[in-house]
Tab-separated table of C-alpha atoms in Angstrom:
chain	number	residue	atom	x	y	z
A	1	SER	CA	-5.994	-3.804	-0.215
A	2	GLN	CA	-5.864	-3.430	3.668
A	3	LYS	CA	-7.914	-0.567	5.060
A	4	ILE	CA	-8.427	0.691	8.735
A	5	GLU	CA	-11.334	3.373	9.187
A	6	GLN	CA	-11.998	5.268	12.200
A	7	ASN	CA	-15.798	6.545	11.923
A	8	SER	CA	-14.789	10.596	11.790
A	9	GLU	CA	-12.058	12.691	11.737
A	10	ALA	CA	-13.300	14.524	14.973
A	11	LEU	CA	-15.985	13.969	17.144
A	12	ASN	CA	-17.049	16.755	20.156
A	13	ILE	CA	-18.881	15.762	23.300
A	14	GLN	CA	-19.992	17.483	26.169
A	15	GLU	CA	-18.130	16.645	29.467
A	16	GLY	CA	-19.584	13.781	31.376
A	17	LYS	CA	-20.920	11.789	28.789
A	18	THR	CA	-19.799	8.305	26.806
A	19	ALA	CA	-17.708	8.947	24.071
A	20	THR	CA	-17.792	6.503	21.420
A	21	LEU	CA	-15.272	5.825	18.732
A	22	THR	CA	-15.222	3.494	15.594
A	23	CYS	CA	-12.497	1.591	14.250
A	24	ASN	CA	-13.754	-0.498	11.007
A	25	TYR	CA	-11.474	-2.720	8.985
A	26	THR	CA	-11.157	-4.550	5.774
A	27	ASN	CA	-9.416	-7.234	3.998
A	28	TYR	CA	-7.561	-8.839	7.528
A	29	SER	CA	-7.508	-11.928	9.411
A	30	PRO	CA	-6.899	-10.154	12.926
A	31	ALA	CA	-4.863	-11.314	15.825
A	32	TYR	CA	-5.568	-8.114	18.037
A	33	LEU	CA	-6.104	-4.474	18.598
A	34	GLN	CA	-4.629	-2.178	20.240
A	35	TRP	CA	-5.748	1.674	20.823
A	36	TYR	CA	-3.522	4.433	21.469
A	37	ARG	CA	-4.113	8.323	22.599
A	38	GLN	CA	-1.667	10.986	21.047
A	39	ASP	CA	-1.820	14.408	22.388
A	40	PRO	CA	-0.222	17.532	19.940
A	41	GLY	CA	3.035	17.131	19.550
A	42	ARG	CA	3.741	13.975	21.274
A	43	GLY	CA	3.985	10.279	20.174
A	44	PRO	CA	0.946	7.546	20.176
A	45	VAL	CA	1.105	6.156	23.937
A	46	PHE	CA	-0.779	3.038	24.547
A	47	LEU	CA	-4.012	2.228	26.365
A	48	LEU	CA	-5.464	-0.881	25.293
A	49	LEU	CA	-5.105	-4.266	23.729
A	50	ILE	CA	-8.038	-7.028	22.775
A	51	ARG	CA	-7.440	-10.299	21.342
A	52	GLU	CA	-9.319	-11.815	18.300
A	53	ASN	CA	-11.414	-14.266	21.249
A	54	GLU	CA	-12.277	-11.733	23.237
A	55	LYS	CA	-15.561	-9.517	23.498
A	56	GLU	CA	-14.671	-6.716	25.623
A	57	LYS	CA	-12.210	-5.150	27.991
A	58	ARG	CA	-12.061	-2.523	30.474
A	59	LYS	CA	-9.537	-0.359	32.240
A	60	GLU	CA	-10.637	2.338	34.233
A	61	ARG	CA	-13.112	4.182	32.574
A	62	LEU	CA	-12.052	2.623	29.074
A	63	LYS	CA	-13.870	0.005	27.553
A	64	VAL	CA	-13.091	-1.511	24.269
A	65	THR	CA	-14.868	-4.015	22.060
A	66	PHE	CA	-14.228	-6.500	18.944
A	67	ASP	CA	-16.474	-7.605	16.884
A	68	THR	CA	-14.548	-9.741	14.377
A	69	THR	CA	-18.283	-10.535	12.436
A	70	LEU	CA	-18.299	-6.971	12.221
A	71	LYS	CA	-15.284	-6.384	11.855
A	72	GLN	CA	-15.505	-3.427	14.005
A	73	SER	CA	-13.979	-2.398	17.498
A	74	LEU	CA	-15.532	0.427	19.471
A	75	PHE	CA	-13.744	2.344	22.130
A	76	HIS	CA	-16.005	3.687	24.751
A	77	ILE	CA	-14.511	6.696	27.356
A	78	THR	CA	-17.024	6.851	30.100
A	79	ALA	CA	-18.161	9.898	32.042
A	80	SER	CA	-15.477	11.543	29.658
A	81	GLN	CA	-13.238	14.598	30.835
A	82	PRO	CA	-11.845	17.405	29.297
A	83	ALA	CA	-8.407	16.070	29.749
A	84	ASP	CA	-9.440	13.142	27.825
A	85	SER	CA	-9.317	15.394	24.699
A	86	ALA	CA	-6.920	13.999	21.943
A	87	THR	CA	-6.523	11.421	19.126
A	88	TYR	CA	-7.272	8.334	19.425
A	89	LEU	CA	-5.663	5.919	17.082
A	90	CYS	CA	-6.453	1.832	16.665
A	91	ALA	CA	-4.108	-0.516	15.253
A	92	LEU	CA	-4.406	-4.044	13.953
A	93	GLU	CA	-2.473	-6.567	14.475
A	94	THR	CA	-3.077	-9.487	11.594
A	95	LEU	CA	-1.998	-13.143	11.256
A	96	GLN	CA	0.168	-12.571	8.578
A	97	THR	CA	3.910	-14.048	9.138
A	98	GLY	CA	6.537	-11.573	9.976
A	99	ALA	CA	7.061	-8.220	12.161
A	100	ASN	CA	5.546	-6.275	9.299
A	101	ASN	CA	2.091	-6.841	10.595
A	102	LEU	CA	0.595	-3.890	12.408
A	103	PHE	CA	-1.687	-1.107	10.790
A	104	PHE	CA	-2.945	2.308	12.018
A	105	GLY	CA	-5.791	3.997	11.430
A	106	THR	CA	-5.967	7.707	10.818
A	107	GLY	CA	-7.128	8.558	14.495
A	108	THR	CA	-10.307	10.363	15.576
A	109	ARG	CA	-9.777	13.608	17.287
A	110	LEU	CA	-11.991	13.828	20.517
A	111	THR	CA	-13.239	17.005	22.342
A	112	VAL	CA	-14.637	16.732	25.410
A	113	ILE	CA	-16.550	20.344	25.898
A	114	PRO	CA	-16.803	21.322	29.641
B	1	GLU	CA	12.834	7.028	33.162
B	2	ALA	CA	12.127	4.668	30.384
B	3	GLN	CA	11.739	6.236	27.273
B	4	VAL	CA	12.053	6.579	23.247
B	5	THR	CA	14.101	9.412	22.574
B	6	GLN	CA	14.417	10.900	19.096
B	7	ASN	CA	16.787	14.041	18.037
B	8	PRO	CA	16.025	16.604	16.630
B	9	ARG	CA	12.777	17.351	17.222
B	10	TYR	CA	12.188	20.005	14.240
B	11	LEU	CA	14.584	20.018	11.061
B	12	ILE	CA	14.275	22.311	8.253
B	13	THR	CA	16.741	21.465	5.195
B	14	VAL	CA	16.985	21.460	1.559
B	15	THR	CA	16.735	18.891	-1.304
B	16	GLY	CA	19.548	16.759	-1.466
B	17	LYS	CA	21.182	17.488	1.865
B	18	LYS	CA	21.957	13.938	3.609
B	19	LEU	CA	20.152	13.896	7.496
B	20	THR	CA	20.385	11.724	10.086
B	21	VAL	CA	17.113	11.474	12.812
B	22	THR	CA	18.865	9.730	15.704
B	23	CYS	CA	16.547	7.354	18.264
B	24	SER	CA	17.581	5.802	21.257
B	25	GLN	CA	15.496	3.468	24.055
B	26	ASN	CA	16.732	2.701	27.218
B	27	MET	CA	14.229	-0.078	28.115
B	28	ASN	CA	16.365	-2.845	26.921
B	29	HIS	CA	13.918	-3.690	24.110
B	30	GLU	CA	14.735	-5.888	21.140
B	31	TYR	CA	12.044	-4.414	18.535
B	32	MET	CA	12.634	-0.980	16.883
B	33	SER	CA	10.860	0.728	14.229
B	34	TRP	CA	10.165	4.183	12.171
B	35	TYR	CA	6.920	5.330	11.058
B	36	ARG	CA	6.435	8.906	9.070
B	37	GLN	CA	2.520	10.294	9.953
B	38	ASP	CA	0.759	12.420	7.584
B	39	PRO	CA	-2.634	13.989	7.338
B	40	GLY	CA	-5.360	11.330	5.758
B	41	LEU	CA	-2.799	8.673	5.460
B	42	GLY	CA	-2.175	7.942	9.462
B	43	LEU	CA	1.090	5.884	10.598
B	44	ARG	CA	2.820	4.323	7.850
B	45	GLN	CA	5.686	1.820	8.683
B	46	ILE	CA	9.372	2.726	6.932
B	47	TYR	CA	11.664	0.332	8.864
B	48	TYR	CA	11.991	-2.046	11.092
B	49	SER	CA	14.347	-3.764	13.251
B	50	MET	CA	13.755	-7.434	15.178
B	51	ASN	CA	17.140	-7.033	16.825
B	52	VAL	CA	20.876	-6.007	16.222
B	53	GLU	CA	21.905	-6.022	12.937
B	54	VAL	CA	18.679	-7.347	11.717
B	55	THR	CA	16.499	-4.844	9.659
B	56	ASP	CA	13.741	-4.598	7.129
B	57	LYS	CA	11.573	-2.492	5.069
B	58	GLY	CA	8.017	-1.580	6.169
B	59	ASP	CA	5.416	-0.290	3.952
B	60	VAL	CA	7.421	3.089	2.598
B	61	PRO	CA	11.088	2.519	2.759
B	62	GLU	CA	12.129	4.266	-0.370
B	63	GLY	CA	14.408	7.086	0.114
B	64	TYR	CA	15.622	5.610	3.890
B	65	LYS	CA	18.386	3.756	5.165
B	66	VAL	CA	18.588	2.517	8.627
B	67	SER	CA	21.119	0.875	10.638
B	68	ARG	CA	21.112	-0.962	13.943
B	69	LYS	CA	24.608	-1.782	15.161
B	70	GLU	CA	23.526	-1.596	19.245
B	71	LYS	CA	20.358	-2.324	20.600
B	72	ARG	CA	19.427	1.198	22.053
B	73	ASN	CA	19.993	3.160	18.888
B	74	PHE	CA	17.960	2.994	15.126
B	75	PRO	CA	18.704	6.123	13.083
B	76	LEU	CA	17.060	7.278	10.283
B	77	ILE	CA	19.285	8.031	7.160
B	78	LEU	CA	17.789	10.463	4.229
B	79	GLU	CA	20.703	10.261	2.036
B	80	SER	CA	18.956	12.744	-0.116
B	81	PRO	CA	15.747	14.410	1.153
B	82	SER	CA	13.413	15.350	-1.083
B	83	PRO	CA	9.907	17.719	-0.502
B	84	ASN	CA	7.850	14.247	-0.503
B	85	GLN	CA	9.763	13.281	2.521
B	86	THR	CA	8.542	16.387	4.463
B	87	SER	CA	6.772	14.602	7.577
B	88	LEU	CA	6.308	13.827	11.264
B	89	TYR	CA	8.440	11.047	12.033
B	90	PHE	CA	8.009	8.681	15.097
B	91	CYS	CA	10.795	6.048	16.095
B	92	ALA	CA	8.753	3.159	18.448
B	93	SER	CA	10.252	0.113	20.228
B	94	SER	CA	8.766	-2.767	22.284
B	95	PRO	CA	9.936	-5.739	24.298
B	96	ARG	CA	9.973	-8.209	21.470
B	97	ARG	CA	7.741	-9.139	18.513
B	98	VAL	CA	6.947	-12.858	17.592
B	99	PRO	CA	4.499	-12.519	15.088
B	100	PRO	CA	1.681	-12.970	14.862
B	101	ARG	CA	0.856	-13.788	18.266
B	102	ASP	CA	3.055	-13.058	20.680
B	103	ASN	CA	3.889	-9.179	20.225
B	104	SER	CA	3.931	-6.183	22.767
B	105	PRO	CA	2.815	-2.770	22.167
B	106	LEU	CA	4.520	0.187	20.822
B	107	HIS	CA	6.350	2.584	22.962
B	108	PHE	CA	6.548	6.113	21.091
B	109	GLY	CA	9.118	8.940	21.048
B	110	ASN	CA	7.538	12.433	20.513
B	111	GLY	CA	8.493	12.861	16.993
B	112	THR	CA	10.856	14.797	14.474
B	113	ARG	CA	9.226	16.986	12.271
B	114	LEU	CA	10.818	17.451	9.098
B	115	THR	CA	10.780	19.933	6.583
B	116	VAL	CA	12.334	19.837	3.357
B	117	THR	CA	12.230	22.739	0.831
């Protein structure tokens, strides 16, 4: 069956350090992968998208890598700030036909400690 | 402001009492979808709509109905709610979705927390 795993439920890091979140998947033929941020009481907000043929994507302090051999995406936040504290979700878009092809991980709750 | 609006934000009801959660988007998006979010299970798709009058089942459609009579609205209907439908529900929209490669990211509403007793 299809499965997406995010490395841990919670991650605490010190302000200024780089946070690295992991998204692993099995049994998929991915088209691309998306990362979302979710704050308490709010809906997820789209951050970045990386395609299957891309190794790395950057946006300001954010960096995403995609290794289809390892079946893994890494999401990095450099120079982390307390305002980066949130839950981060990865979502995998597969190559199957039909619109029902976007699958979400359960998320990693990041806390940046001042 | 471009947004997806869900109502109500919080709802407590009893088993069997029909309810509707409304969802409206002002971005002229073709695609709309409903998800439920449960601890340890992540976001799971209930129903989706590629365009007006076109709806289809997601991963967990049992106990739910939807309709898409106009582009901006996509209500979620629970005809006879049960306690296992207690959850956090999200509506989402996207400009278009032409799987498997030409898809846009989702815009989410702020959720409806439903409790069925």
